[in-house]
mmCIF file of C-alpha atoms in Angstrom:
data_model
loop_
_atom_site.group_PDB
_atom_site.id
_atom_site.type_symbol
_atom_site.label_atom_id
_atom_site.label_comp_id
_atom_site.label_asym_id
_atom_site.label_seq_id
_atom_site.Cartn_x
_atom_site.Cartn_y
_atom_site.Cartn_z
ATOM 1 C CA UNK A 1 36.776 11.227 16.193
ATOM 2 C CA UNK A 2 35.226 10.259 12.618
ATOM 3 C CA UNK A 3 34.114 6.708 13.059
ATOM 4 C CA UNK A 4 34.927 4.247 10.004
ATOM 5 C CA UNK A 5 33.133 1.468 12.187
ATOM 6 C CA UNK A 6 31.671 1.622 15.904
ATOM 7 C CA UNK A 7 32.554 -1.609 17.314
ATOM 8 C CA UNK A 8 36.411 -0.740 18.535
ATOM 9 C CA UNK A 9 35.098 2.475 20.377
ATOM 10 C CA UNK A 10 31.435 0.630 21.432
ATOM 11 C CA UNK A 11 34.537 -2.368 22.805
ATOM 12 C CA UNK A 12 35.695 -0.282 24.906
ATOM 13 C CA UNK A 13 32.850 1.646 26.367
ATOM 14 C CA UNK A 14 31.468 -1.456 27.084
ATOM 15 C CA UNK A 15 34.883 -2.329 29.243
ATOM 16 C CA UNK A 16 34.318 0.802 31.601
ATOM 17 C CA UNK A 17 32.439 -0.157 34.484
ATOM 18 C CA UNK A 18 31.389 0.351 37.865
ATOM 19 C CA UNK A 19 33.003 3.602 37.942
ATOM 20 C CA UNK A 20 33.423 5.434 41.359
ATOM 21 C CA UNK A 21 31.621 8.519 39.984
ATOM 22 C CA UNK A 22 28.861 9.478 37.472
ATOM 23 C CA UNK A 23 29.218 8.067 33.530
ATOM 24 C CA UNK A 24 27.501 10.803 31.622
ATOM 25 C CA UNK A 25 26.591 9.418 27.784
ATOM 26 C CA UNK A 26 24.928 12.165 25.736
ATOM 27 C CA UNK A 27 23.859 11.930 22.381
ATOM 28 C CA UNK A 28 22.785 14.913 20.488
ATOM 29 C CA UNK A 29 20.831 15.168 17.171
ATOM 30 C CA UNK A 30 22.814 18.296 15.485
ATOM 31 C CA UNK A 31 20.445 18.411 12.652
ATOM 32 C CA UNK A 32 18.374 21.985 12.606
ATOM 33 C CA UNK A 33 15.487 22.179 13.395
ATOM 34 C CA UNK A 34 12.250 23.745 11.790
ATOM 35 C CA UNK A 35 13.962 27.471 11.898
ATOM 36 C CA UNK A 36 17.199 26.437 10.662
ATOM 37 C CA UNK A 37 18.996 26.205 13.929
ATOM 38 C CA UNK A 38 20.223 23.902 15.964
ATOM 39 C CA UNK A 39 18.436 23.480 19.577
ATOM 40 C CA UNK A 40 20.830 21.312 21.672
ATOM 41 C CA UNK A 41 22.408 24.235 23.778
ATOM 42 C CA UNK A 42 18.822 24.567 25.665
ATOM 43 C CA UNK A 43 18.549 20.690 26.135
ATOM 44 C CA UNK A 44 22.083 20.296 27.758
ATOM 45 C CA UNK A 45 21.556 23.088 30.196
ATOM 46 C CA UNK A 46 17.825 21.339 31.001
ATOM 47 C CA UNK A 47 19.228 17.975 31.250
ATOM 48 C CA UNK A 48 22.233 18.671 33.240
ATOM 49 C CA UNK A 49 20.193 20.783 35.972
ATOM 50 C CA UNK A 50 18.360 17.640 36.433
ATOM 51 C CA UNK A 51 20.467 15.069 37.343
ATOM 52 C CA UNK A 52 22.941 17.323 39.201
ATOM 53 C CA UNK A 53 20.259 18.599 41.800
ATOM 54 C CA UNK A 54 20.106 15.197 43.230
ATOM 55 C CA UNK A 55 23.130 15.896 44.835
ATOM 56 C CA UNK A 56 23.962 17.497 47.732
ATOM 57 C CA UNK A 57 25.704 21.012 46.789
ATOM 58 C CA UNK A 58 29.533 19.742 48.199
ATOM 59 C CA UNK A 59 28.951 16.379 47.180
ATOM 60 C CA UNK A 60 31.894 14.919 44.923
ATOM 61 C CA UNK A 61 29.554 13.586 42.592
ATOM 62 C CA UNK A 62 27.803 17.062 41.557
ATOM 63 C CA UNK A 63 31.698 17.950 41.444
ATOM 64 C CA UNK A 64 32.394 15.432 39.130
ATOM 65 C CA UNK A 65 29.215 16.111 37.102
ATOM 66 C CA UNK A 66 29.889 19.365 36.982
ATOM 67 C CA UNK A 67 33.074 18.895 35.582
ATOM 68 C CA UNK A 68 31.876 16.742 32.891
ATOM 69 C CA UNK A 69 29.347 18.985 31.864
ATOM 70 C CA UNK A 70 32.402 21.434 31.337
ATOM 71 C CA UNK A 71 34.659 19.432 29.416
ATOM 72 C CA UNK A 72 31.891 18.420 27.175
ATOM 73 C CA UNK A 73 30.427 21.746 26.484
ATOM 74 C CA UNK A 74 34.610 22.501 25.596
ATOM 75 C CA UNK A 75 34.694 19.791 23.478
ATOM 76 C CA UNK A 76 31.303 20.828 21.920
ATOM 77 C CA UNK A 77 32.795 24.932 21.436
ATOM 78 C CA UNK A 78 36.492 23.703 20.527
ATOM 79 C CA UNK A 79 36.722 20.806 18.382
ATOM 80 C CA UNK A 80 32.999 20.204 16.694
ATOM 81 C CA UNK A 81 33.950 19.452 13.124
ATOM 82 C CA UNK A 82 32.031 22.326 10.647
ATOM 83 C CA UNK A 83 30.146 22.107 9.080
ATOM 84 C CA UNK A 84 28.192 20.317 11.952
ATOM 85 C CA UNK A 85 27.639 16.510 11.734
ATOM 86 C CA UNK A 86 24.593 15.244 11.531
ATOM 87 C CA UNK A 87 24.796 14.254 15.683
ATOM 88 C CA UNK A 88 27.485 12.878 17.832
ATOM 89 C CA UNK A 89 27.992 10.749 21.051
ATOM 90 C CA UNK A 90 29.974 11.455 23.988
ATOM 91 C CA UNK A 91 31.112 10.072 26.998
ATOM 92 C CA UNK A 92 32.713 11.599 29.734
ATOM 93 C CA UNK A 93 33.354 10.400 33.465
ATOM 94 C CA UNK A 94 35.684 11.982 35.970
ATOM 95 C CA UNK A 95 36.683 9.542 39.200
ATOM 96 C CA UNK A 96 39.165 6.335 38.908
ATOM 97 C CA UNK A 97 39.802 5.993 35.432
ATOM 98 C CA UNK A 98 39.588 8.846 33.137
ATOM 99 C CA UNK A 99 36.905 8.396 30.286
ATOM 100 C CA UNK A 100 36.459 10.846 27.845
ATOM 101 C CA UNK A 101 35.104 9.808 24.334
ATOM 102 C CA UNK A 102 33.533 11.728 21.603
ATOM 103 C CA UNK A 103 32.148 10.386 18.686
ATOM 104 C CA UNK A 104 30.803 12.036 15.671
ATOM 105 C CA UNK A 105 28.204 10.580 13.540
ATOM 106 C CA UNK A 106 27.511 10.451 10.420
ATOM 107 C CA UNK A 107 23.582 9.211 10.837
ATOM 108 C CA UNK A 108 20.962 11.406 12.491
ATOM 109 C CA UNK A 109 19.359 10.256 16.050
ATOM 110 C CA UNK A 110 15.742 10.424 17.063
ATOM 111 C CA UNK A 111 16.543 12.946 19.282
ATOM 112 C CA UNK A 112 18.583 14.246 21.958
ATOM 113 C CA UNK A 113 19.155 12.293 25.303
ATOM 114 C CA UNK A 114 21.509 12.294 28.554
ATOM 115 C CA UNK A 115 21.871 9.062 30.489
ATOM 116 C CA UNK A 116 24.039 9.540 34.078
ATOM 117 C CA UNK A 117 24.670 6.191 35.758
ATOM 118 C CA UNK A 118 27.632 4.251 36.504
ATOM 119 C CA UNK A 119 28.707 2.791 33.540
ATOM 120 C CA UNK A 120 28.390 3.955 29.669
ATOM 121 C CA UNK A 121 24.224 3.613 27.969
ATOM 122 C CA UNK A 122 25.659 2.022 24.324
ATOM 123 C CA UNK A 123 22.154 0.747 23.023
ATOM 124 C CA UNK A 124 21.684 3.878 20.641
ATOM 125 C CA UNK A 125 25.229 3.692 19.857
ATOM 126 C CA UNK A 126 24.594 -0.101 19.370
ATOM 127 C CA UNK A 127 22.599 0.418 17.350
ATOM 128 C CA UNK A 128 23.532 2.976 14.449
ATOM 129 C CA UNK A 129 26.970 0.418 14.215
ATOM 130 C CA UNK A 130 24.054 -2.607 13.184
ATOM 131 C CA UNK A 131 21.467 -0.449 11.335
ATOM 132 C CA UNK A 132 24.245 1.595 9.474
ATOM 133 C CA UNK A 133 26.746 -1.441 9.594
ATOM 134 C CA UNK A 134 30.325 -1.934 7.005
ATOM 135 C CA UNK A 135 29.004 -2.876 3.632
ATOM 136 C CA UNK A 136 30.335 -1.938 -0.387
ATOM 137 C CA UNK A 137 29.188 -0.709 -3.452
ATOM 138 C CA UNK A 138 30.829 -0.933 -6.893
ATOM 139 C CA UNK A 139 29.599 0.612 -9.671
ATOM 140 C CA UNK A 140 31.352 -1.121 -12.766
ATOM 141 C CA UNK A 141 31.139 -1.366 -16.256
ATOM 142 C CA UNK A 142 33.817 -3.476 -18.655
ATOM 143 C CA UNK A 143 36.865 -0.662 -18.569
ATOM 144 C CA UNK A 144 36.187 1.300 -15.101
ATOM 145 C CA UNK A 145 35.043 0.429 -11.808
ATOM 146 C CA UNK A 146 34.545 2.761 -8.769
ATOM 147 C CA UNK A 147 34.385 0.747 -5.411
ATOM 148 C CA UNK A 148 33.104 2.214 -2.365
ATOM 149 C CA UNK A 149 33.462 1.243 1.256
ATOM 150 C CA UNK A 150 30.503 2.718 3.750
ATOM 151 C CA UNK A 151 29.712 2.678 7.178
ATOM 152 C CA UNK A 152 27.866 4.499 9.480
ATOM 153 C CA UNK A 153 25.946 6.266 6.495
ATOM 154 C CA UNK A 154 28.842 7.715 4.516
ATOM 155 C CA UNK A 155 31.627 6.652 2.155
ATOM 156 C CA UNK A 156 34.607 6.072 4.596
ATOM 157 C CA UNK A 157 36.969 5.960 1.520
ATOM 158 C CA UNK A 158 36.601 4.919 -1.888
ATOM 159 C CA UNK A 159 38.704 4.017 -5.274
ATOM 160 C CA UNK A 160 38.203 4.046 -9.026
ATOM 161 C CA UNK A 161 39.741 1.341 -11.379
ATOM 162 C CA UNK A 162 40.053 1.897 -14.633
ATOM 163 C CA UNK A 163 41.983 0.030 -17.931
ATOM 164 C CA UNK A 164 42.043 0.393 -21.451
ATOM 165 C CA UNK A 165 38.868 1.901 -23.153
ATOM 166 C CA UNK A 166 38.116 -0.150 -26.277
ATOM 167 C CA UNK A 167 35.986 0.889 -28.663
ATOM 168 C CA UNK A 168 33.594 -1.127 -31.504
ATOM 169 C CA UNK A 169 35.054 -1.168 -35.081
ATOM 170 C CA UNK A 170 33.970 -3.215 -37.592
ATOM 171 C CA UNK A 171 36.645 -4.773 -40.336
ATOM 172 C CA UNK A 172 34.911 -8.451 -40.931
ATOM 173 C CA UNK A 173 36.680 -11.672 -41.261
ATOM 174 C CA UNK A 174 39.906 -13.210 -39.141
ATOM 175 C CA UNK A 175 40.767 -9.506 -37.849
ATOM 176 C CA UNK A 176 37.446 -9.118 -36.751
ATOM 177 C CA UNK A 177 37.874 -12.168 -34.441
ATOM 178 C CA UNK A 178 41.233 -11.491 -33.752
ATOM 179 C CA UNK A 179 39.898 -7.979 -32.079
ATOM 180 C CA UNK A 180 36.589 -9.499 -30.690
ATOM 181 C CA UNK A 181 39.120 -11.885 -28.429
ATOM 182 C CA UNK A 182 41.488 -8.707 -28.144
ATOM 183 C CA UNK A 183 38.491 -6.974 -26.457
ATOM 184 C CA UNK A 184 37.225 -10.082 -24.710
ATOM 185 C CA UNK A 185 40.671 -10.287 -22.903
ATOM 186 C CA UNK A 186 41.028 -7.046 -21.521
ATOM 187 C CA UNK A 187 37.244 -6.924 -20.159
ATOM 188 C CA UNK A 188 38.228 -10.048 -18.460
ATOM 189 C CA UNK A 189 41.633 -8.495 -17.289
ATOM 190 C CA UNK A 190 39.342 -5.482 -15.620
ATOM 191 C CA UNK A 191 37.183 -7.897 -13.675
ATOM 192 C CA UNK A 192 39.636 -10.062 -12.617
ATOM 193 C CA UNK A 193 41.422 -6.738 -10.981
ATOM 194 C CA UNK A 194 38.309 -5.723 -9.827
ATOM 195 C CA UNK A 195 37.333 -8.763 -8.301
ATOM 196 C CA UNK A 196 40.601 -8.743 -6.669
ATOM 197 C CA UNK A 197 39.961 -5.561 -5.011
ATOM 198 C CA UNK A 198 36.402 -6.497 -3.989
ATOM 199 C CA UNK A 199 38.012 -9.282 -2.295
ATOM 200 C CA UNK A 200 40.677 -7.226 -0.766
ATOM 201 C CA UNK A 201 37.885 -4.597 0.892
ATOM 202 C CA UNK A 202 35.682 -7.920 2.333
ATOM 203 C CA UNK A 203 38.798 -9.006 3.987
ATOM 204 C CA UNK A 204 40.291 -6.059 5.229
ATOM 205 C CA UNK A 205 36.887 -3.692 6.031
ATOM 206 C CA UNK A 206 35.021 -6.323 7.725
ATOM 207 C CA UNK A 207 32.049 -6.201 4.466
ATOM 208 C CA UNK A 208 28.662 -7.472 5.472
ATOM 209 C CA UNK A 209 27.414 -6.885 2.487
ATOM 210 C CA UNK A 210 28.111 -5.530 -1.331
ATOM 211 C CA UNK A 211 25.764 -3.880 -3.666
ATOM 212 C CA UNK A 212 26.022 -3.985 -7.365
ATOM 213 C CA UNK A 213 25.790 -0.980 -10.388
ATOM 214 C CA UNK A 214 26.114 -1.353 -13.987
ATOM 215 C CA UNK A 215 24.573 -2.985 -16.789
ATOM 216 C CA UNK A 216 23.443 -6.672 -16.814
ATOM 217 C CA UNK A 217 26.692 -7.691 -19.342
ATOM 218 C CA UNK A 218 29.288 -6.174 -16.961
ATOM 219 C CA UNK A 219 27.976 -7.019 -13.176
ATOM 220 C CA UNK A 220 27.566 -10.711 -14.728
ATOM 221 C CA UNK A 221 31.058 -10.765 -15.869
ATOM 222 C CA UNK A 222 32.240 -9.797 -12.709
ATOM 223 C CA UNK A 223 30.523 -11.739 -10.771
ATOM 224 C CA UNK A 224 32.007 -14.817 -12.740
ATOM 225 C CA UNK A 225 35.445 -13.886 -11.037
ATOM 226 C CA UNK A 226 34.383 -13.262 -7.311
ATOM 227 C CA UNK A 227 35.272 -16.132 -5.001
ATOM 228 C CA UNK A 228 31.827 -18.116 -3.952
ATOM 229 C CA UNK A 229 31.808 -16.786 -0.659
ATOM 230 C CA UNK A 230 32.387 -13.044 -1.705
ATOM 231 C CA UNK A 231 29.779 -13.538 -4.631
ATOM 232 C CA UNK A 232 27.424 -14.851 -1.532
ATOM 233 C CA UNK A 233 27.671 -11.224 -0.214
ATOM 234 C CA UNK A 234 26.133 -9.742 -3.127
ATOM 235 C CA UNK A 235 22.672 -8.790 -1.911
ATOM 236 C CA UNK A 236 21.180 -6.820 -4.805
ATOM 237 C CA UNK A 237 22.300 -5.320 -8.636
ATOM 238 C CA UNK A 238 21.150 -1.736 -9.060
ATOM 239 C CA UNK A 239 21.096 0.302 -12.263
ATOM 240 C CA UNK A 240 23.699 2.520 -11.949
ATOM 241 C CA UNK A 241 25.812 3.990 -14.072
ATOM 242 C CA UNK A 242 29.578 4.526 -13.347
ATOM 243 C CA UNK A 243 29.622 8.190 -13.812
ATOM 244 C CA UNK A 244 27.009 8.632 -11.343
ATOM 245 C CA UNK A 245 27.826 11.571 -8.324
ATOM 246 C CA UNK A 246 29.438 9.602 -5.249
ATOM 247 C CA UNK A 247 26.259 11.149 -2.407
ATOM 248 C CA UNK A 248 23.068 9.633 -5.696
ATOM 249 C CA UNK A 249 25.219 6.064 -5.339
ATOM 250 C CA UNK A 250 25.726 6.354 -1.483
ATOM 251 C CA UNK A 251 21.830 7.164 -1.058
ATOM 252 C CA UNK A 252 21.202 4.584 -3.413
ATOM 253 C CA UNK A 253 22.683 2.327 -2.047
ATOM 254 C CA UNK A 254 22.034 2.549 1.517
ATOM 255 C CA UNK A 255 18.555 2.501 1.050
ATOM 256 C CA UNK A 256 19.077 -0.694 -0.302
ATOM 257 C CA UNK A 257 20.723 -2.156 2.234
ATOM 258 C CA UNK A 258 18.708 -1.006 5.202
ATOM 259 C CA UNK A 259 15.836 -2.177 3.190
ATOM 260 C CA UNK A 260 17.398 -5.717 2.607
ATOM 261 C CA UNK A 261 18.458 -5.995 6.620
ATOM 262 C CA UNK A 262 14.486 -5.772 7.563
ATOM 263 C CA UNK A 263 13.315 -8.016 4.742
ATOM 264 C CA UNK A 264 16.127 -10.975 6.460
ATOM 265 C CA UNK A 265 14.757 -9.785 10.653
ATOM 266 C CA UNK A 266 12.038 -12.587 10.079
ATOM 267 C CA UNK A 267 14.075 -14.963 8.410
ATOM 268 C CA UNK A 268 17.052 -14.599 11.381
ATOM 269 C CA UNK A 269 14.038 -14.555 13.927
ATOM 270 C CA UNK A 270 12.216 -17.862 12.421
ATOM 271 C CA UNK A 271 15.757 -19.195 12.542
ATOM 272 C CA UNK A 272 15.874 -18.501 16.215
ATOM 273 C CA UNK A 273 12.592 -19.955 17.273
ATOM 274 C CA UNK A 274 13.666 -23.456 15.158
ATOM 275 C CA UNK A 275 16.695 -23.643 16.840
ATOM 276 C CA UNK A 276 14.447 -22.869 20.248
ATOM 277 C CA UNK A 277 12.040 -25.298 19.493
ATOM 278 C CA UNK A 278 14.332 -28.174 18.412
ATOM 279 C CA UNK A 279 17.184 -27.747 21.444
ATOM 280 C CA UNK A 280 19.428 -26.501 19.085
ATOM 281 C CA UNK A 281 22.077 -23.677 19.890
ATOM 282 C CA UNK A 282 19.600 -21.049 20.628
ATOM 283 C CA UNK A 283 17.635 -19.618 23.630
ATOM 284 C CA UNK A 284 14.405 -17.323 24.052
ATOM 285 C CA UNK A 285 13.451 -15.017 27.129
ATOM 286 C CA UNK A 286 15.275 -12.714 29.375
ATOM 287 C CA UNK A 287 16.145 -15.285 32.029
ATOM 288 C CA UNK A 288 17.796 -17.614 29.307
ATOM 289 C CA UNK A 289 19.771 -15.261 27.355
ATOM 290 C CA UNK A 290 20.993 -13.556 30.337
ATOM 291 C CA UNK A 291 22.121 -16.522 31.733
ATOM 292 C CA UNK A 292 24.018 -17.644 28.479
ATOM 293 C CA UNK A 293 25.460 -14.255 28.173
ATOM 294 C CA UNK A 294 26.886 -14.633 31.703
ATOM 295 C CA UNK A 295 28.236 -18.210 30.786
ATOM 296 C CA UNK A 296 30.096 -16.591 27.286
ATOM 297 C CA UNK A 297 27.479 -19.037 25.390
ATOM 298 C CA UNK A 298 26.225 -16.118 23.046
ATOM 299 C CA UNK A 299 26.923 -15.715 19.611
ATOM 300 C CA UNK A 300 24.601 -13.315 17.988
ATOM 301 C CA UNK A 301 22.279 -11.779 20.307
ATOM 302 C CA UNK A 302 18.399 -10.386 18.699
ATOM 303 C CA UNK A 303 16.656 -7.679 20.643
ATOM 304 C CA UNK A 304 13.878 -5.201 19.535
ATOM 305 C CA UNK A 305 15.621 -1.912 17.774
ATOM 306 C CA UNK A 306 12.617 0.211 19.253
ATOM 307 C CA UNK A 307 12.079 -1.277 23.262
ATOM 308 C CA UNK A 308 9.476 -0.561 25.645
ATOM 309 C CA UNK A 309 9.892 2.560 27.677
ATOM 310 C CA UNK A 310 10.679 1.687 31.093
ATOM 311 C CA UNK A 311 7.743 0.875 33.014
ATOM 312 C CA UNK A 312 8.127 -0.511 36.497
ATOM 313 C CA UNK A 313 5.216 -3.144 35.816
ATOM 314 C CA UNK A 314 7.037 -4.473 32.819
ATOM 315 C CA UNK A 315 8.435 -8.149 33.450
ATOM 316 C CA UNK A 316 9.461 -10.706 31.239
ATOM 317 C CA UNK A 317 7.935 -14.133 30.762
ATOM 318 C CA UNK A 318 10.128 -17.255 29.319
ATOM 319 C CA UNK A 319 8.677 -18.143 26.050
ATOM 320 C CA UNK A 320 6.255 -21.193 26.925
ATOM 321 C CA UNK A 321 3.287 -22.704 25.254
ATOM 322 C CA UNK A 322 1.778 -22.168 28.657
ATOM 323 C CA UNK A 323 2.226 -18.231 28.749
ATOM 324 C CA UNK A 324 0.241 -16.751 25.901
ATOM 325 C CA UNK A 325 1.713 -14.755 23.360
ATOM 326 C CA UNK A 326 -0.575 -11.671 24.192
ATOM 327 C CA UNK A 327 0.735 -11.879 28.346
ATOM 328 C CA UNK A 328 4.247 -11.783 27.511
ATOM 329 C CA UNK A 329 5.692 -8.075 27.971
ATOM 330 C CA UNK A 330 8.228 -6.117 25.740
ATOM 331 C CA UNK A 331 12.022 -5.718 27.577
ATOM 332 C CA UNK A 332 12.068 -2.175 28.585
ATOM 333 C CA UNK A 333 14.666 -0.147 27.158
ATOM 334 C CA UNK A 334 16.698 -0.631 30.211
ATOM 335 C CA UNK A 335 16.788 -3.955 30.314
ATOM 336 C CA UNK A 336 17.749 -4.501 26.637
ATOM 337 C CA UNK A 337 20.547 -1.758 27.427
ATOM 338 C CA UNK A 338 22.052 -4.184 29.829
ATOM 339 C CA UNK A 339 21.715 -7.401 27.526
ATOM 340 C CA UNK A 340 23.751 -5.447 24.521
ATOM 341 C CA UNK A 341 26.331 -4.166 26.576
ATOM 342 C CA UNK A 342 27.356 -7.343 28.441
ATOM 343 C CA UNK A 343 26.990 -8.560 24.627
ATOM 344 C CA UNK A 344 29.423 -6.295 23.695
ATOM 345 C CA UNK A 345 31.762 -7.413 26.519
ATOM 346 C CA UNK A 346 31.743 -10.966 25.752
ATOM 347 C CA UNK A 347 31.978 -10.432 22.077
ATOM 348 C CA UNK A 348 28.762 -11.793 20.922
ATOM 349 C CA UNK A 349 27.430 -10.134 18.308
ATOM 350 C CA UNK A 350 23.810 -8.015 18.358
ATOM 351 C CA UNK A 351 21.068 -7.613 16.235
ATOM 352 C CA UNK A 352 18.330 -5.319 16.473
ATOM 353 C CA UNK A 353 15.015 -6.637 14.588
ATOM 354 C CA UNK A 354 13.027 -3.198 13.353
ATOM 355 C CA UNK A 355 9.420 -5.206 13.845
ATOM 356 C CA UNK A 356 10.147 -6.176 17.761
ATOM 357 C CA UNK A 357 6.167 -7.773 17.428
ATOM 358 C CA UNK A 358 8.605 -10.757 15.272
ATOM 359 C CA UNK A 359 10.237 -11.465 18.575
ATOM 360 C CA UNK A 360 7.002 -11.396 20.715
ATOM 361 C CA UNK A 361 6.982 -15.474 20.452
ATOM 362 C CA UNK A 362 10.392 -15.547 22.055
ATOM 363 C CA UNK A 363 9.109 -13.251 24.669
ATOM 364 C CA UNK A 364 10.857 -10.231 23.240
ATOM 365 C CA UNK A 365 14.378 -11.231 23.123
ATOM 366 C CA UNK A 366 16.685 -14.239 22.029
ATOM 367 C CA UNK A 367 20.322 -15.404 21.148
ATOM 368 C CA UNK A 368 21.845 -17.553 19.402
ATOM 369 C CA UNK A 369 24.449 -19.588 21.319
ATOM 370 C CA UNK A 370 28.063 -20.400 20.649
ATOM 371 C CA UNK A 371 27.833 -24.034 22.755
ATOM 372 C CA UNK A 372 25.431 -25.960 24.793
ATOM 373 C CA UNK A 373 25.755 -26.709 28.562
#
């Protein structure tokens, strides 16, 4: 399924647990490798070998695993769009109730990796929806506009506006003026539909952000008829011109915004540790946002977008003057797994900070809470 925006499908992943038999989540990287092809036919038949020889051979769960493996590879043969995406999720389980979910992807993924346990792994998944999350781009000038919607690195649909091309003349005197305001009129007409449909795109495509292209005259006419709190969403103006070819504004612009999400990380985390430090509504440490997240206190949760890898000497301290910074351990990769997905089921939003050392004073992890108790 072509995914406009993760969260409805990453909803109701997160909903499916403690399943009677294995949850297998797979993600593969589709992208070719350094001969051209594609290598994750030799990875699934590795990775499923593994898992599946823990079981004894008439055991229903090497059944059930077995059948998974089938339907995906199916899935995989059948109904892989082509040309090939650039990786896709899927999750498959076979015992109580059905799951079957496959998700293609527009972004590429470190690499390829098979998770069998008893509920779906959604912290890669997690975290393309945040790194590659709903934001638009309009490249304008004062008679067309093209407005773009993207998410999950590509254009999920887009639309041109365009009104009456007027062009300079010069005949001096009252007609002069009388064309100037002529001119003036429709250039404000254009914005004001534009506007309207910038407004209509926040409201309806969940924008987190919009991007800007076009010369300084036009982007600061239009920007004179955005409501405050959709001008508040503009997070940079780019020099682009309107005729520029849809992929050159898409790369443009998502390089902006991915750059503008880790430029705000320390200004969300320093927001955190205030809060922290002053009782406010946050809390720091694995103990206390677990326990928040377990009371429905969490609003936006912050964890490290790269964890440790799981290490069975890796604890987490509280954050305390009294344990030094340098003590304090990173959340393995398992443990954060567990915060975003009971995240996800208590609809708290999550944040994944690309410097995790900016979260080291918080002891690796924090959230910011919806109430006090």
């Amino acid at each position: 399924m072509p995914s406009a925006t993760l969260d409805p499908v990453i909803d109701r992943l997160a909903r499916f647990t403690l399943a009677p038999m294995p949850v297998v989540s797979l993600y593969l990287d589709l992208s070719a490798d350094q001969h051209g092809r594609q290598n994750h036919e030799a990875f699934l038949a590795r990775a499923f070998a593994d898992p599946g020889s823990t079981y004894a051979a008439d055991s229903t769960f090497r059944e059930s695993l077995a059948r998974d493996e089938a339907r995906i590879r199916t899935w995989l043969q059948e109904q892989l769009p082509s040309p090939a995406p650039s990786a896709v999720a899927l999750f498959s389980c076979n015992g109580g109730e059905d799951l079957f979910e496959a998700i293609v992807l527009d972004t590429p993924l470190a690499g390829h990796l098979l998770y069998v346990d008893e509920e779906p792994h959604l912290f890669p998944l997690a975290r393309v929806a945040e790194q590659y999350a709903t934001y638009a781009a309009l490249v304008v000038n004062t008679n067309t506009a093209r407005l773009f919607v993207c998410a999950t690195g590509a254009v999920q649909r887009a639309e041109t506006i365009e009104n009456e091309k007027t062009q300079r003349v010069s005949v001096g005197g009252w007609s002069q003026a009388r064309f100037q305001r002529h001119v003036d009129d429709l250039h404000l007409k254009h914005m004001k539909e534009v506007a309207a449909a910038v407004e209509r795109v926040v409201r309806e495509d969940g924008v987190r952000a919009i991007i800007l292209g076009g010369d300084a005259q036009a982007t600061a006419l239009l920007r004179k008829q955005l409501h405050e709190s959709v001008d508040a969403l503009v997070i940079d103006v780019l020099r682009l011109d309107v005729g520029s070819p849809e992929q050159a504004i898409l790369e443009a612009t998502l390089e902006r915004f991915r750059r503008k999400d880790e430029e705000t990380d320390r200004e969300v985390v320093d927001a955190l540790l205030d809060a922290y430090r002053s009782r406010g509504l946050a809390t720091v440490g694995v103990t206390g946002v677990r326990a928040a997240l377990d009371r429905g206190q969490v609003d936006l949760l912050l964890v490290p977008a790269a964890p440790a890898a799981p290490a069975a000497d890796h604890s987490s301290a509280e954050a305390s003057d009294s344990v030094p910074v340098q003590q304090r351990s990173p959340p393995d990769e398992s443990l954060v797994e567990a915060l975003v997905t009971e995240a996800r089921r208590t609809s708290a939003g999550v944040r994944f900070i690309e410097d995790g050392s900016l979260l080291e004073p918080a002891s690796g992890v924090g959230a910011f809470l919806r109430y006090r108790v």
